[in-house]
Amino acid sequence: MILLEGVLAAEDVARVRRDLDAAPWIDGKTTAGPAAREVKQNRQAAGDDPLVQAIEKFVLEAIHRHPLFSVAARPRRLSRLLFSSYEGGETYGLHTDDALMGAALLRSDLAFTLFLTDPETYEGGALTVTSPLGDQAIKLAAGDMVLYPAGSIHAVAPVTSGRRLACVGWIQSTVRDAAQRELLFDLANARALFARGEVNRESLLLLDRAQSNLLRMWAET
Ligand code: NI
């Protein structure tokens, strides 16, 4: 799971929210796969509307501009972006995302959620990603984004007051394997620290992890 801070600046978030207020909204079930449809209760901005498409283009460019995005995700293809709204108890129950999406059969290696409302303005609404080590509840500042494995079991907790707006999408990566992608991310981050002259505990830990994980992949005992 990787956090990308400040994908949208405060004024960009305000612009996106203003435009979304003027956009037409539809039932979120229309874009869910058969299994997810039963547990998905939200609304989505209508993807065929020109205003929504303009917002999508604006947000997509911001995502691509973020300095960590390409090195964290190694993106090959991105899905359409969905803008979702939850209020009045709306929720998206536990589900996993379709492996292949749309007519283009995009392989969803990673999912992302870009938060568009500040966490103190609504109750509930955490993105909950389950793992054998326990569930992680993620509720980020407006403009921040989380990348997580699309193959995980995850949910959006009921929004019991206020309104939660977010942008979600999926990425097919050039590096399909999550462990290999993370290893390359460690090396890129260590390199960035070294390039700034920061030979310290953090940069050495990143190198240690990359070295250990390569050894796990290659060692025969
Ligand atoms: Ni999902």
PDB file of C-alpha atoms and ligand atoms in Angstrom:
ATOM      1  CA  MET A   1       0.000   0.000   0.000  1.00  0.00           C
ATOM      2  CA  ILE A   2       1.520   3.313  -1.048  1.00  0.00           C
ATOM      3  CA  LEU A   3       0.428   6.806  -0.085  1.00  0.00           C
ATOM      4  CA  LEU A   4       0.811   9.649  -2.586  1.00  0.00           C
ATOM      5  CA  GLU A   5       0.385  12.989  -0.835  1.00  0.00           C
ATOM      6  CA  GLY A   6      -0.777  16.156  -2.542  1.00  0.00           C
ATOM      7  CA  VAL A   7      -1.848  14.702  -5.882  1.00  0.00           C
ATOM      8  CA  LEU A   8      -4.285  17.602  -6.006  1.00  0.00           C
ATOM      9  CA  ALA A   9      -3.544  20.955  -4.347  1.00  0.00           C
ATOM     10  CA  ALA A  10      -6.293  22.555  -2.254  1.00  0.00           C
ATOM     11  CA  GLU A  11      -7.413  24.827  -5.115  1.00  0.00           C
ATOM     12  CA  ASP A  12      -7.540  21.851  -7.514  1.00  0.00           C
ATOM     13  CA  VAL A  13      -9.690  19.888  -5.049  1.00  0.00           C
ATOM     14  CA  ALA A  14     -12.028  22.900  -4.787  1.00  0.00           C
ATOM     15  CA  ARG A  15     -12.266  23.119  -8.577  1.00  0.00           C
ATOM     16  CA  VAL A  16     -12.996  19.389  -8.959  1.00  0.00           C
ATOM     17  CA  ARG A  17     -15.663  19.509  -6.254  1.00  0.00           C
ATOM     18  CA  ARG A  18     -17.294  22.591  -7.795  1.00  0.00           C
ATOM     19  CA  ASP A  19     -17.442  20.906 -11.205  1.00  0.00           C
ATOM     20  CA  LEU A  20     -18.739  17.647  -9.691  1.00  0.00           C
ATOM     21  CA  ASP A  21     -21.547  19.615  -8.026  1.00  0.00           C
ATOM     22  CA  ALA A  22     -22.731  20.619 -11.506  1.00  0.00           C
ATOM     23  CA  ALA A  23     -22.351  17.101 -12.968  1.00  0.00           C
ATOM     24  CA  PRO A  24     -25.111  14.511 -13.412  1.00  0.00           C
ATOM     25  CA  TRP A  25     -24.978  11.563 -10.974  1.00  0.00           C
ATOM     26  CA  ILE A  26     -26.083   7.969 -11.501  1.00  0.00           C
ATOM     27  CA  ASP A  27     -26.402   4.778  -9.447  1.00  0.00           C
ATOM     28  CA  GLY A  28     -22.939   3.303  -8.780  1.00  0.00           C
ATOM     29  CA  LYS A  29     -24.165  -0.228  -9.507  1.00  0.00           C
ATOM     30  CA  THR A  30     -23.962   0.496 -13.246  1.00  0.00           C
ATOM     31  CA  THR A  31     -20.157   0.142 -13.243  1.00  0.00           C
ATOM     32  CA  ALA A  32     -19.797  -2.724 -10.751  1.00  0.00           C
ATOM     33  CA  GLY A  33     -19.070  -6.313 -11.709  1.00  0.00           C
ATOM     34  CA  PRO A  34     -21.798  -8.899 -10.988  1.00  0.00           C
ATOM     35  CA  ALA A  35     -20.541  -9.867  -7.512  1.00  0.00           C
ATOM     36  CA  ALA A  36     -19.695  -6.342  -6.378  1.00  0.00           C
ATOM     37  CA  ARG A  37     -23.048  -4.990  -7.570  1.00  0.00           C
ATOM     38  CA  GLU A  38     -24.867  -6.593  -4.642  1.00  0.00           C
ATOM     39  CA  VAL A  39     -22.786  -4.759  -2.044  1.00  0.00           C
ATOM     40  CA  LYS A  40     -22.250  -1.432  -3.808  1.00  0.00           C
ATOM     41  CA  GLN A  41     -24.427   1.433  -2.637  1.00  0.00           C
ATOM     42  CA  ASN A  42     -23.216   4.814  -3.848  1.00  0.00           C
ATOM     43  CA  ARG A  43     -23.576   7.284  -6.653  1.00  0.00           C
ATOM     44  CA  GLN A  44     -21.172   8.094  -9.437  1.00  0.00           C
ATOM     45  CA  ALA A  45     -20.708  11.049 -11.737  1.00  0.00           C
ATOM     46  CA  ALA A  46     -21.986  10.054 -15.201  1.00  0.00           C
ATOM     47  CA  GLY A  47     -18.890   9.086 -17.190  1.00  0.00           C
ATOM     48  CA  ASP A  48     -20.430   9.960 -20.556  1.00  0.00           C
ATOM     49  CA  ASP A  49     -21.043  13.573 -19.563  1.00  0.00           C
ATOM     50  CA  PRO A  50     -18.602  16.079 -21.173  1.00  0.00           C
ATOM     51  CA  LEU A  51     -18.132  17.967 -17.897  1.00  0.00           C
ATOM     52  CA  VAL A  52     -17.233  14.727 -16.061  1.00  0.00           C
ATOM     53  CA  GLN A  53     -14.843  13.810 -18.856  1.00  0.00           C
ATOM     54  CA  ALA A  54     -13.133  17.201 -18.500  1.00  0.00           C
ATOM     55  CA  ILE A  55     -12.742  16.636 -14.736  1.00  0.00           C
ATOM     56  CA  GLU A  56     -11.380  13.168 -15.460  1.00  0.00           C
ATOM     57  CA  LYS A  57      -8.748  14.572 -17.823  1.00  0.00           C
ATOM     58  CA  PHE A  58      -7.736  17.215 -15.274  1.00  0.00           C
ATOM     59  CA  VAL A  59      -7.367  14.661 -12.462  1.00  0.00           C
ATOM     60  CA  LEU A  60      -5.582  12.138 -14.674  1.00  0.00           C
ATOM     61  CA  GLU A  61      -2.951  14.725 -15.598  1.00  0.00           C
ATOM     62  CA  ALA A  62      -2.453  15.556 -11.912  1.00  0.00           C
ATOM     63  CA  ILE A  63      -1.988  11.867 -11.057  1.00  0.00           C
ATOM     64  CA  HIS A  64       0.623  11.455 -13.794  1.00  0.00           C
ATOM     65  CA  ARG A  65       2.456  14.585 -12.620  1.00  0.00           C
ATOM     66  CA  HIS A  66       2.939  13.273  -9.086  1.00  0.00           C
ATOM     67  CA  PRO A  67       6.657  12.476  -8.639  1.00  0.00           C
ATOM     68  CA  LEU A  68       6.049   9.060  -7.037  1.00  0.00           C
ATOM     69  CA  PHE A  69       3.251   7.800  -9.270  1.00  0.00           C
ATOM     70  CA  SER A  70       5.222   6.341 -12.165  1.00  0.00           C
ATOM     71  CA  VAL A  71       7.892   4.764  -9.962  1.00  0.00           C
ATOM     72  CA  ALA A  72       5.347   3.337  -7.496  1.00  0.00           C
ATOM     73  CA  ALA A  73       2.895   1.953 -10.056  1.00  0.00           C
ATOM     74  CA  ARG A  74       4.984   1.487 -13.216  1.00  0.00           C
ATOM     75  CA  PRO A  75       1.756   2.144 -15.122  1.00  0.00           C
ATOM     76  CA  ARG A  76       1.126   0.719 -18.541  1.00  0.00           C
ATOM     77  CA  ARG A  77      -2.600   1.483 -18.803  1.00  0.00           C
ATOM     78  CA  LEU A  78      -5.126   3.215 -16.575  1.00  0.00           C
ATOM     79  CA  SER A  79      -8.849   2.579 -16.433  1.00  0.00           C
ATOM     80  CA  ARG A  80     -11.428   5.319 -16.737  1.00  0.00           C
ATOM     81  CA  LEU A  81     -11.647   7.288 -13.508  1.00  0.00           C
ATOM     82  CA  LEU A  82     -14.823   7.010 -11.451  1.00  0.00           C
ATOM     83  CA  PHE A  83     -16.010   9.823  -9.200  1.00  0.00           C
ATOM     84  CA  SER A  84     -18.032   8.396  -6.348  1.00  0.00           C
ATOM     85  CA  SER A  85     -20.225   9.921  -3.664  1.00  0.00           C
ATOM     86  CA  TYR A  86     -21.362   8.347  -0.390  1.00  0.00           C
ATOM     87  CA  GLU A  87     -23.816   9.894   2.070  1.00  0.00           C
ATOM     88  CA  GLY A  88     -26.769   8.902   4.237  1.00  0.00           C
ATOM     89  CA  GLY A  89     -25.355   5.495   5.208  1.00  0.00           C
ATOM     90  CA  GLU A  90     -24.168   4.555   1.728  1.00  0.00           C
ATOM     91  CA  THR A  91     -21.402   1.953   1.689  1.00  0.00           C
ATOM     92  CA  TYR A  92     -19.494  -0.459  -0.513  1.00  0.00           C
ATOM     93  CA  GLY A  93     -19.341  -3.834   1.221  1.00  0.00           C
ATOM     94  CA  LEU A  94     -16.436  -6.261   1.154  1.00  0.00           C
ATOM     95  CA  HIS A  95     -15.523  -7.195  -2.409  1.00  0.00           C
ATOM     96  CA  THR A  96     -12.589  -7.728  -4.719  1.00  0.00           C
ATOM     97  CA  ASP A  97     -12.171  -5.939  -8.039  1.00  0.00           C
ATOM     98  CA  ASP A  98     -12.557  -7.579 -11.436  1.00  0.00           C
ATOM     99  CA  ALA A  99      -9.215  -8.868 -12.704  1.00  0.00           C
ATOM    100  CA  LEU A 100      -9.912  -7.843 -16.302  1.00  0.00           C
ATOM    101  CA  MET A 101     -11.844  -4.671 -16.950  1.00  0.00           C
ATOM    102  CA  GLY A 102     -13.808  -3.295 -19.853  1.00  0.00           C
ATOM    103  CA  ALA A 103     -13.608  -4.085 -23.545  1.00  0.00           C
ATOM    104  CA  ALA A 104      -9.858  -3.379 -23.433  1.00  0.00           C
ATOM    105  CA  LEU A 105      -9.416  -6.152 -20.820  1.00  0.00           C
ATOM    106  CA  LEU A 106      -7.288  -3.935 -18.584  1.00  0.00           C
ATOM    107  CA  ARG A 107      -5.598  -6.195 -16.022  1.00  0.00           C
ATOM    108  CA  SER A 108      -6.168  -4.503 -12.669  1.00  0.00           C
ATOM    109  CA  ASP A 109      -2.875  -4.871 -10.813  1.00  0.00           C
ATOM    110  CA  LEU A 110      -3.452  -1.858  -8.598  1.00  0.00           C
ATOM    111  CA  ALA A 111      -6.468   0.097  -7.441  1.00  0.00           C
ATOM    112  CA  PHE A 112      -6.357   3.657  -6.210  1.00  0.00           C
ATOM    113  CA  THR A 113      -8.545   6.047  -4.270  1.00  0.00           C
ATOM    114  CA  LEU A 114      -7.980   9.790  -4.412  1.00  0.00           C
ATOM    115  CA  PHE A 115      -9.843  11.449  -1.557  1.00  0.00           C
ATOM    116  CA  LEU A 116     -11.736  14.626  -2.452  1.00  0.00           C
ATOM    117  CA  THR A 117     -13.265  15.609   0.894  1.00  0.00           C
ATOM    118  CA  ASP A 118     -11.459  16.224   4.157  1.00  0.00           C
ATOM    119  CA  PRO A 119     -11.902  13.427   6.719  1.00  0.00           C
ATOM    120  CA  GLU A 120     -13.309  15.707   9.419  1.00  0.00           C
ATOM    121  CA  THR A 121     -16.289  16.641   7.220  1.00  0.00           C
ATOM    122  CA  TYR A 122     -17.837  13.139   7.253  1.00  0.00           C
ATOM    123  CA  GLU A 123     -18.251  10.221   9.641  1.00  0.00           C
ATOM    124  CA  GLY A 124     -17.323   6.696   8.551  1.00  0.00           C
ATOM    125  CA  GLY A 125     -16.305   6.174   4.934  1.00  0.00           C
ATOM    126  CA  ALA A 126     -12.845   4.683   5.535  1.00  0.00           C
ATOM    127  CA  LEU A 127     -11.442   2.549   2.742  1.00  0.00           C
ATOM    128  CA  THR A 128     -10.834  -0.734   4.543  1.00  0.00           C
ATOM    129  CA  VAL A 129      -8.299  -3.129   3.034  1.00  0.00           C
ATOM    130  CA  THR A 130      -8.135  -6.548   4.663  1.00  0.00           C
ATOM    131  CA  SER A 131      -4.922  -8.521   5.033  1.00  0.00           C
ATOM    132  CA  PRO A 132      -3.771 -11.521   7.064  1.00  0.00           C
ATOM    133  CA  LEU A 133      -2.061  -9.063   9.428  1.00  0.00           C
ATOM    134  CA  GLY A 134      -5.324  -7.228  10.096  1.00  0.00           C
ATOM    135  CA  ASP A 135      -7.517  -4.662   8.426  1.00  0.00           C
ATOM    136  CA  GLN A 136      -6.209  -1.262   7.463  1.00  0.00           C
ATOM    137  CA  ALA A 137      -8.655   1.649   7.551  1.00  0.00           C
ATOM    138  CA  ILE A 138      -7.589   4.480   5.286  1.00  0.00           C
ATOM    139  CA  LYS A 139      -9.086   7.935   5.393  1.00  0.00           C
ATOM    140  CA  LEU A 140      -6.838  10.564   3.847  1.00  0.00           C
ATOM    141  CA  ALA A 141      -6.832  14.334   3.496  1.00  0.00           C
ATOM    142  CA  ALA A 142      -8.509  15.777   0.401  1.00  0.00           C
ATOM    143  CA  GLY A 143      -6.014  15.629  -2.474  1.00  0.00           C
ATOM    144  CA  ASP A 144      -4.130  12.572  -1.152  1.00  0.00           C
ATOM    145  CA  MET A 145      -4.237   9.180  -2.873  1.00  0.00           C
ATOM    146  CA  VAL A 146      -3.604   5.576  -1.865  1.00  0.00           C
ATOM    147  CA  LEU A 147      -2.470   2.778  -4.176  1.00  0.00           C
ATOM    148  CA  TYR A 148      -3.383  -0.739  -3.044  1.00  0.00           C
ATOM    149  CA  PRO A 149      -3.617  -4.228  -4.550  1.00  0.00           C
ATOM    150  CA  ALA A 150      -6.805  -4.536  -6.628  1.00  0.00           C
ATOM    151  CA  GLY A 151      -6.842  -8.233  -5.725  1.00  0.00           C
ATOM    152  CA  SER A 152      -7.253  -7.484  -2.016  1.00  0.00           C
ATOM    153  CA  ILE A 153     -10.601  -7.792  -0.268  1.00  0.00           C
ATOM    154  CA  HIS A 154     -11.701  -4.258   0.545  1.00  0.00           C
ATOM    155  CA  ALA A 155     -14.694  -2.107   1.406  1.00  0.00           C
ATOM    156  CA  VAL A 156     -15.853   1.442   2.003  1.00  0.00           C
ATOM    157  CA  ALA A 157     -17.386   1.783   5.470  1.00  0.00           C
ATOM    158  CA  PRO A 158     -20.878   3.342   5.704  1.00  0.00           C
ATOM    159  CA  VAL A 159     -20.859   7.136   5.624  1.00  0.00           C
ATOM    160  CA  THR A 160     -23.073   7.986   8.573  1.00  0.00           C
ATOM    161  CA  SER A 161     -22.910  11.782   8.323  1.00  0.00           C
ATOM    162  CA  GLY A 162     -21.622  14.294   5.816  1.00  0.00           C
ATOM    163  CA  ARG A 163     -20.613  13.317   2.305  1.00  0.00           C
ATOM    164  CA  ARG A 164     -17.563  11.457   1.059  1.00  0.00           C
ATOM    165  CA  LEU A 165     -16.378  12.259  -2.461  1.00  0.00           C
ATOM    166  CA  ALA A 166     -13.527  10.303  -4.012  1.00  0.00           C
ATOM    167  CA  CYS A 167     -12.010   9.403  -7.355  1.00  0.00           C
ATOM    168  CA  VAL A 168     -11.156   5.754  -7.952  1.00  0.00           C
ATOM    169  CA  GLY A 169      -9.432   3.887 -10.760  1.00  0.00           C
ATOM    170  CA  TRP A 170      -7.268   0.915 -11.688  1.00  0.00           C
ATOM    171  CA  ILE A 171      -3.810   0.454 -13.129  1.00  0.00           C
ATOM    172  CA  GLN A 172      -2.289  -2.231 -15.261  1.00  0.00           C
ATOM    173  CA  SER A 173       1.405  -2.159 -14.413  1.00  0.00           C
ATOM    174  CA  THR A 174       4.352  -2.957 -16.652  1.00  0.00           C
ATOM    175  CA  VAL A 175       5.578  -4.976 -13.630  1.00  0.00           C
ATOM    176  CA  ARG A 176       2.760  -7.403 -12.886  1.00  0.00           C
ATOM    177  CA  ASP A 177       4.236  -8.917  -9.742  1.00  0.00           C
ATOM    178  CA  ALA A 178       3.673  -6.778  -6.631  1.00  0.00           C
ATOM    179  CA  ALA A 179       6.836  -7.983  -4.867  1.00  0.00           C
ATOM    180  CA  GLN A 180       8.995  -7.127  -7.872  1.00  0.00           C
ATOM    181  CA  ARG A 181       7.310  -3.737  -8.232  1.00  0.00           C
ATOM    182  CA  GLU A 182       7.918  -2.965  -4.546  1.00  0.00           C
ATOM    183  CA  LEU A 183      11.538  -3.989  -4.849  1.00  0.00           C
ATOM    184  CA  LEU A 184      12.069  -1.592  -7.743  1.00  0.00           C
ATOM    185  CA  PHE A 185      10.296   1.106  -5.707  1.00  0.00           C
ATOM    186  CA  ASP A 186      12.681   0.545  -2.775  1.00  0.00           C
ATOM    187  CA  LEU A 187      15.689   0.858  -5.080  1.00  0.00           C
ATOM    188  CA  ALA A 188      14.321   4.017  -6.725  1.00  0.00           C
ATOM    189  CA  ASN A 189      13.649   5.598  -3.329  1.00  0.00           C
ATOM    190  CA  ALA A 190      17.084   4.642  -2.013  1.00  0.00           C
ATOM    191  CA  ARG A 191      18.673   6.080  -5.123  1.00  0.00           C
ATOM    192  CA  ALA A 192      16.750   9.349  -4.720  1.00  0.00           C
ATOM    193  CA  LEU A 193      17.988   9.638  -1.125  1.00  0.00           C
ATOM    194  CA  PHE A 194      21.585   8.892  -2.110  1.00  0.00           C
ATOM    195  CA  ALA A 195      21.380  11.452  -4.948  1.00  0.00           C
ATOM    196  CA  ARG A 196      20.543  14.052  -2.296  1.00  0.00           C
ATOM    197  CA  GLY A 197      23.525  12.943  -0.233  1.00  0.00           C
ATOM    198  CA  GLU A 198      21.341  11.236   2.341  1.00  0.00           C
ATOM    199  CA  VAL A 199      23.245   8.124   3.331  1.00  0.00           C
ATOM    200  CA  ASN A 200      21.297   7.437   6.483  1.00  0.00           C
ATOM    201  CA  ARG A 201      19.259   4.836   8.288  1.00  0.00           C
ATOM    202  CA  GLU A 202      16.293   5.230   5.945  1.00  0.00           C
ATOM    203  CA  SER A 203      18.205   4.871   2.692  1.00  0.00           C
ATOM    204  CA  LEU A 204      20.239   1.940   4.016  1.00  0.00           C
ATOM    205  CA  LEU A 205      17.088   0.188   5.249  1.00  0.00           C
ATOM    206  CA  LEU A 206      15.571   0.483   1.782  1.00  0.00           C
ATOM    207  CA  LEU A 207      18.717  -1.066   0.285  1.00  0.00           C
ATOM    208  CA  ASP A 208      18.747  -3.800   2.926  1.00  0.00           C
ATOM    209  CA  ARG A 209      15.150  -4.695   2.111  1.00  0.00           C
ATOM    210  CA  ALA A 210      15.784  -4.734  -1.647  1.00  0.00           C
ATOM    211  CA  GLN A 211      18.864  -6.917  -1.161  1.00  0.00           C
ATOM    212  CA  SER A 212      17.052  -9.307   1.173  1.00  0.00           C
ATOM    213  CA  ASN A 213      14.047  -9.608  -1.098  1.00  0.00           C
ATOM    214  CA  LEU A 214      16.251 -10.299  -4.145  1.00  0.00           C
ATOM    215  CA  LEU A 215      18.016 -12.958  -2.129  1.00  0.00           C
ATOM    216  CA  ARG A 216      14.649 -14.520  -1.238  1.00  0.00           C
ATOM    217  CA  MET A 217      13.752 -14.603  -4.927  1.00  0.00           C
ATOM    218  CA  TRP A 218      17.055 -16.049  -6.099  1.00  0.00           C
ATOM    219  CA  ALA A 219      18.562 -18.076  -3.248  1.00  0.00           C
ATOM    220  CA  GLU A 220      18.416 -21.892  -3.361  1.00  0.00           C
ATOM    221  CA  THR A 221      19.058 -23.673  -0.094  1.00  0.00           C
TER     222      THR A 221
HETATM  223 NI    NI B   1     -13.072  -2.157  -5.157  1.00  0.00          NI
END
